[in-house]
mmCIF file of C-alpha atoms in Angstrom:
data_model
loop_
_atom_site.group_PDB
_atom_site.id
_atom_site.type_symbol
_atom_site.label_atom_id
_atom_site.label_comp_id
_atom_site.label_asym_id
_atom_site.label_seq_id
_atom_site.Cartn_x
_atom_site.Cartn_y
_atom_site.Cartn_z
ATOM 1 C CA UNK F 1 109.391 62.123 73.999
ATOM 2 C CA UNK F 2 112.760 63.432 72.784
ATOM 3 C CA UNK F 3 111.364 66.956 72.704
ATOM 4 C CA UNK F 4 110.179 66.651 76.300
ATOM 5 C CA UNK F 5 113.594 65.400 77.409
ATOM 6 C CA UNK F 6 115.374 68.204 75.522
ATOM 7 C CA UNK F 7 113.118 70.857 77.060
ATOM 8 C CA UNK F 8 113.770 69.394 80.500
ATOM 9 C CA UNK F 9 117.540 69.492 79.964
ATOM 10 C CA UNK F 10 117.519 73.023 78.567
ATOM 11 C CA UNK F 11 115.378 74.362 81.410
ATOM 12 C CA UNK F 12 117.598 72.682 83.987
ATOM 13 C CA UNK F 13 120.158 74.890 85.800
ATOM 14 C CA UNK F 14 122.793 72.346 84.758
ATOM 15 C CA UNK F 15 122.492 73.539 81.151
ATOM 16 C CA UNK F 16 123.337 77.168 81.972
ATOM 17 C CA UNK F 17 126.265 76.208 84.204
ATOM 18 C CA UNK F 18 127.667 73.722 81.680
ATOM 19 C CA UNK F 19 127.371 76.110 78.726
ATOM 20 C CA UNK F 20 129.042 78.905 80.703
ATOM 21 C CA UNK F 21 131.957 76.735 81.810
ATOM 22 C CA UNK F 22 132.517 75.278 78.354
ATOM 23 C CA UNK F 23 132.381 78.721 76.728
ATOM 24 C CA UNK F 24 134.911 80.091 79.212
ATOM 25 C CA UNK F 25 137.248 77.129 78.686
ATOM 26 C CA UNK F 26 137.124 77.697 74.930
ATOM 27 C CA UNK F 27 137.811 81.394 75.496
ATOM 28 C CA UNK F 28 140.820 80.613 77.702
ATOM 29 C CA UNK F 29 142.140 78.115 75.140
ATOM 30 C CA UNK F 30 141.880 80.609 72.275
ATOM 31 C CA UNK F 31 143.506 83.347 74.357
ATOM 32 C CA UNK F 32 146.446 81.136 75.321
ATOM 33 C CA UNK F 33 146.951 79.791 71.817
ATOM 34 C CA UNK F 34 146.901 83.193 70.141
ATOM 35 C CA UNK F 35 148.569 85.163 72.938
ATOM 36 C CA UNK F 36 146.479 88.188 71.949
ATOM 37 C CA UNK F 37 145.237 90.262 74.890
ATOM 38 C CA UNK F 38 142.427 91.635 72.728
ATOM 39 C CA UNK F 39 140.933 88.120 72.684
ATOM 40 C CA UNK F 40 139.874 88.289 76.306
ATOM 41 C CA UNK F 41 138.527 84.913 77.568
ATOM 42 C CA UNK F 42 135.454 86.477 79.174
ATOM 43 C CA UNK F 43 134.599 88.448 76.050
ATOM 44 C CA UNK F 44 134.988 85.323 73.926
ATOM 45 C CA UNK F 45 132.828 83.325 76.341
ATOM 46 C CA UNK F 46 130.068 85.935 76.132
ATOM 47 C CA UNK F 47 130.152 85.858 72.322
ATOM 48 C CA UNK F 48 130.087 82.048 72.290
ATOM 49 C CA UNK F 49 127.099 81.911 74.636
ATOM 50 C CA UNK F 50 125.204 84.523 72.614
ATOM 51 C CA UNK F 51 125.970 82.611 69.419
ATOM 52 C CA UNK F 52 124.801 79.292 70.887
ATOM 53 C CA UNK F 53 121.527 80.777 72.120
ATOM 54 C CA UNK F 54 120.904 82.478 68.770
ATOM 55 C CA UNK F 55 121.644 79.389 66.673
ATOM 56 C CA UNK F 56 119.687 76.944 68.841
ATOM 57 C CA UNK F 57 116.809 79.313 69.577
ATOM 58 C CA UNK F 58 117.097 78.643 73.312
ATOM 59 C CA UNK F 59 115.681 81.515 75.348
ATOM 60 C CA UNK F 60 117.808 83.599 77.697
ATOM 61 C CA UNK F 61 115.396 82.732 80.509
ATOM 62 C CA UNK F 62 116.220 79.033 80.123
ATOM 63 C CA UNK F 63 119.943 79.746 80.151
ATOM 64 C CA UNK F 64 119.802 82.155 83.086
ATOM 65 C CA UNK F 65 118.304 79.545 85.421
ATOM 66 C CA UNK F 66 121.812 78.097 85.568
ATOM 67 C CA UNK F 67 123.797 81.200 84.683
ATOM 68 C CA UNK F 68 122.439 82.952 87.762
ATOM 69 C CA UNK F 69 123.951 80.237 89.949
ATOM 70 C CA UNK F 70 127.397 81.303 88.735
ATOM 71 C CA UNK F 71 126.567 84.961 89.336
ATOM 72 C CA UNK F 72 125.828 84.061 92.965
ATOM 73 C CA UNK F 73 129.541 83.415 93.508
ATOM 74 C CA UNK F 74 130.633 86.879 92.364
ATOM 75 C CA UNK F 75 130.647 88.361 95.856
ATOM 76 C CA UNK F 76 132.487 85.450 97.592
ATOM 77 C CA UNK F 77 135.058 85.406 94.782
ATOM 78 C CA UNK F 78 135.733 89.111 95.267
ATOM 79 C CA UNK F 79 136.373 88.529 98.978
ATOM 80 C CA UNK F 80 138.937 85.810 98.160
ATOM 81 C CA UNK F 81 141.011 88.458 96.358
ATOM 82 C CA UNK F 82 142.058 89.700 99.801
ATOM 83 C CA UNK F 83 144.451 86.723 100.134
ATOM 84 C CA UNK F 84 147.267 88.140 97.943
ATOM 85 C CA UNK F 85 146.863 91.501 99.702
ATOM 86 C CA UNK F 86 147.573 89.818 103.035
ATOM 87 C CA UNK F 87 150.863 88.527 101.639
ATOM 88 C CA UNK F 88 151.900 92.042 100.579
ATOM 89 C CA UNK F 89 150.520 93.933 103.569
ATOM 90 C CA UNK F 90 153.919 95.515 104.267
ATOM 91 C CA UNK F 91 153.630 97.415 100.982
ATOM 92 C CA UNK F 92 150.277 98.834 102.070
ATOM 93 C CA UNK F 93 151.786 100.121 105.314
ATOM 94 C CA UNK F 94 154.764 101.622 103.493
ATOM 95 C CA UNK F 95 152.670 103.366 100.821
ATOM 96 C CA UNK F 96 149.378 103.916 102.636
ATOM 97 C CA UNK F 97 148.808 107.622 101.970
ATOM 98 C CA UNK F 98 149.735 107.634 98.237
ATOM 99 C CA UNK F 99 147.614 104.528 97.691
ATOM 100 C CA UNK F 100 144.505 105.952 99.373
ATOM 101 C CA UNK F 101 144.871 109.335 97.656
ATOM 102 C CA UNK F 102 145.340 107.647 94.293
ATOM 103 C CA UNK F 103 142.238 105.498 94.707
ATOM 104 C CA UNK F 104 140.125 108.442 95.894
ATOM 105 C CA UNK F 105 141.304 110.532 92.930
ATOM 106 C CA UNK F 106 140.642 107.671 90.519
ATOM 107 C CA UNK F 107 137.137 107.099 91.891
ATOM 108 C CA UNK F 108 136.267 110.802 91.663
ATOM 109 C CA UNK F 109 137.627 111.063 88.123
ATOM 110 C CA UNK F 110 135.639 107.982 87.055
ATOM 111 C CA UNK F 111 132.396 109.536 88.254
ATOM 112 C CA UNK F 112 133.161 113.062 87.077
ATOM 113 C CA UNK F 113 134.174 111.931 83.600
ATOM 114 C CA UNK F 114 131.017 109.869 83.158
ATOM 115 C CA UNK F 115 128.826 112.807 84.204
ATOM 116 C CA UNK F 116 130.716 115.214 81.943
ATOM 117 C CA UNK F 117 130.511 112.957 78.890
ATOM 118 C CA UNK F 118 126.863 112.076 79.543
ATOM 119 C CA UNK F 119 126.039 115.776 79.628
ATOM 120 C CA UNK F 120 128.226 116.469 76.589
ATOM 121 C CA UNK F 121 126.529 113.836 74.448
ATOM 122 C CA UNK F 122 123.021 114.470 75.765
ATOM 123 C CA UNK F 123 122.401 111.128 77.446
ATOM 124 C CA UNK F 124 119.255 110.737 79.489
ATOM 125 C CA UNK F 125 119.646 111.003 83.248
ATOM 126 C CA UNK F 126 118.806 107.336 83.795
ATOM 127 C CA UNK F 127 121.617 106.323 81.437
ATOM 128 C CA UNK F 128 124.094 108.616 83.174
ATOM 129 C CA UNK F 129 123.283 107.133 86.561
ATOM 130 C CA UNK F 130 123.460 103.615 85.158
ATOM 131 C CA UNK F 131 127.013 104.239 83.929
ATOM 132 C CA UNK F 132 128.379 105.874 87.092
ATOM 133 C CA UNK F 133 129.160 102.521 88.829
ATOM 134 C CA UNK F 134 131.051 101.172 85.784
ATOM 135 C CA UNK F 135 134.399 100.834 87.581
ATOM 136 C CA UNK F 136 133.318 98.843 90.642
ATOM 137 C CA UNK F 137 132.418 95.186 91.095
ATOM 138 C CA UNK F 138 129.071 93.907 89.846
ATOM 139 C CA UNK F 139 127.340 93.327 93.225
ATOM 140 C CA UNK F 140 128.224 96.827 94.458
ATOM 141 C CA UNK F 141 127.523 98.338 91.043
ATOM 142 C CA UNK F 142 123.998 96.914 90.887
ATOM 143 C CA UNK F 143 123.230 98.152 94.393
ATOM 144 C CA UNK F 144 124.559 101.653 93.650
ATOM 145 C CA UNK F 145 122.713 101.786 90.329
ATOM 146 C CA UNK F 146 119.425 101.044 92.085
ATOM 147 C CA UNK F 147 120.202 103.669 94.713
ATOM 148 C CA UNK F 148 120.913 106.341 92.082
ATOM 149 C CA UNK F 149 117.870 105.467 89.986
ATOM 150 C CA UNK F 150 119.718 103.790 87.125
ATOM 151 C CA UNK F 151 119.070 100.580 85.199
ATOM 152 C CA UNK F 152 121.000 97.615 86.650
ATOM 153 C CA UNK F 153 121.014 95.841 83.269
ATOM 154 C CA UNK F 154 122.901 98.740 81.681
ATOM 155 C CA UNK F 155 125.187 98.939 84.707
ATOM 156 C CA UNK F 156 126.169 95.273 84.431
ATOM 157 C CA UNK F 157 126.962 95.682 80.728
ATOM 158 C CA UNK F 158 129.029 98.809 81.438
ATOM 159 C CA UNK F 159 130.943 97.059 84.231
ATOM 160 C CA UNK F 160 131.822 94.130 81.981
ATOM 161 C CA UNK F 161 132.918 96.355 79.092
ATOM 162 C CA UNK F 162 135.001 98.481 81.465
ATOM 163 C CA UNK F 163 136.718 95.440 82.947
ATOM 164 C CA UNK F 164 137.494 93.836 79.597
ATOM 165 C CA UNK F 165 138.725 97.106 78.111
ATOM 166 C CA UNK F 166 140.900 97.865 81.136
ATOM 167 C CA UNK F 167 142.424 94.381 81.127
ATOM 168 C CA UNK F 168 143.296 94.737 77.437
ATOM 169 C CA UNK F 169 144.665 98.280 77.251
ATOM 170 C CA UNK F 170 146.021 98.668 80.797
ATOM 171 C CA UNK F 171 149.380 96.940 80.140
ATOM 172 C CA UNK F 172 149.700 98.830 76.847
ATOM 173 C CA UNK F 173 149.206 102.156 78.627
ATOM 174 C CA UNK F 174 151.868 101.254 81.198
ATOM 175 C CA UNK F 175 154.352 100.565 78.404
ATOM 176 C CA UNK F 176 153.390 103.707 76.516
ATOM 177 C CA UNK F 177 153.889 106.089 79.441
ATOM 178 C CA UNK F 178 156.670 103.941 80.962
ATOM 179 C CA UNK F 179 155.104 103.087 84.315
ATOM 180 C CA UNK F 180 157.462 100.665 86.060
ATOM 181 C CA UNK F 181 156.317 100.768 89.699
ATOM 182 C CA UNK F 182 154.491 97.529 90.602
ATOM 183 C CA UNK F 183 152.331 99.168 93.272
ATOM 184 C CA UNK F 184 151.210 101.913 90.887
ATOM 185 C CA UNK F 185 150.303 99.380 88.197
ATOM 186 C CA UNK F 186 148.204 97.330 90.603
ATOM 187 C CA UNK F 187 146.351 100.314 92.027
ATOM 188 C CA UNK F 188 145.618 101.629 88.531
ATOM 189 C CA UNK F 189 144.241 98.284 87.316
ATOM 190 C CA UNK F 190 142.020 97.729 90.346
ATOM 191 C CA UNK F 191 140.699 101.281 90.438
ATOM 192 C CA UNK F 192 139.818 101.437 86.759
ATOM 193 C CA UNK F 193 138.959 97.847 85.818
ATOM 194 C CA UNK F 194 137.786 96.133 89.071
ATOM 195 C CA UNK F 195 137.928 92.296 89.184
ATOM 196 C CA UNK F 196 138.807 91.699 85.531
ATOM 197 C CA UNK F 197 141.619 94.201 85.824
ATOM 198 C CA UNK F 198 142.794 92.403 88.950
ATOM 199 C CA UNK F 199 142.941 89.079 87.118
ATOM 200 C CA UNK F 200 145.208 90.724 84.561
ATOM 201 C CA UNK F 201 147.225 92.377 87.328
ATOM 202 C CA UNK F 202 147.814 88.966 88.921
ATOM 203 C CA UNK F 203 149.215 87.762 85.603
ATOM 204 C CA UNK F 204 151.591 90.741 85.663
ATOM 205 C CA UNK F 205 152.916 89.897 89.131
ATOM 206 C CA UNK F 206 152.054 89.086 92.739
ATOM 207 C CA UNK F 207 152.544 92.678 93.921
ATOM 208 C CA UNK F 208 150.372 94.082 91.124
ATOM 209 C CA UNK F 209 147.652 91.552 91.955
ATOM 210 C CA UNK F 210 147.739 92.326 95.666
ATOM 211 C CA UNK F 211 147.521 96.088 95.162
ATOM 212 C CA UNK F 212 144.756 95.672 92.597
ATOM 213 C CA UNK F 213 142.800 93.553 95.093
ATOM 214 C CA UNK F 214 143.063 96.377 97.614
ATOM 215 C CA UNK F 215 141.977 98.937 95.022
ATOM 216 C CA UNK F 216 138.809 96.976 94.192
ATOM 217 C CA UNK F 217 137.450 97.228 97.727
ATOM 218 C CA UNK F 218 138.439 100.838 98.362
ATOM 219 C CA UNK F 219 137.243 102.016 94.944
ATOM 220 C CA UNK F 220 133.861 100.418 95.582
ATOM 221 C CA UNK F 221 133.668 101.992 99.040
ATOM 222 C CA UNK F 222 134.650 105.483 97.902
ATOM 223 C CA UNK F 223 132.389 105.321 94.843
ATOM 224 C CA UNK F 224 129.368 104.344 96.922
ATOM 225 C CA UNK F 225 130.078 107.274 99.274
ATOM 226 C CA UNK F 226 130.854 110.035 96.786
ATOM 227 C CA UNK F 227 128.608 109.092 93.838
ATOM 228 C CA UNK F 228 125.385 110.309 95.546
ATOM 229 C CA UNK F 229 127.178 113.553 96.455
ATOM 230 C CA UNK F 230 128.256 114.128 92.835
ATOM 231 C CA UNK F 231 124.756 113.361 91.581
ATOM 232 C CA UNK F 232 123.151 115.710 94.091
ATOM 233 C CA UNK F 233 125.385 118.695 93.411
ATOM 234 C CA UNK F 234 126.392 118.206 89.778
ATOM 235 C CA UNK F 235 123.709 115.964 88.285
#
């Protein structure tokens, strides 16, 4: 009887949601206590969830029945990021051309660098096309990966690694090369590290967060437009 009840609880969507929320809370707690940016809460949550599933022997399929419910809110959450941009809209009007040019250049460099390195290291075409959407949000990245003929699973992993890495090393890079402009910091974080970079940018300041929110949307738009062109002519 206990085994039946346990199986019912594990297969319930509530299990996946609860485990995810608890793992993230633990990750946030550790990050705040240590103050180390390398201990990113999302990365810690992923490791905790993997560890729990490995130790208990619970299948990923059982977990994902609830985990997928959280994934459903990715797109609405991304839209909410437009709120801080509205508050700083005057900065967009004052710096419109440099912002757009910077995001376009960043998007093109992201794609070009992936294609160059994939060719340099002899990656298969399907892997190259799976990595191209690494710097845009997950919903758009999955859609673009399917369009290009990539593997969405690899794309999701690449997007998460890109976001975590950008959130960790972004502030360090700004200090190293002495970038002080708040608008430039925000655009750089959003263009290179999508939503996770934007979360970090919001911690840096309201202006950085607003500009990063803008960069997420425009980077996704430009990447979706120019990625097929790059693949057609340079793939």
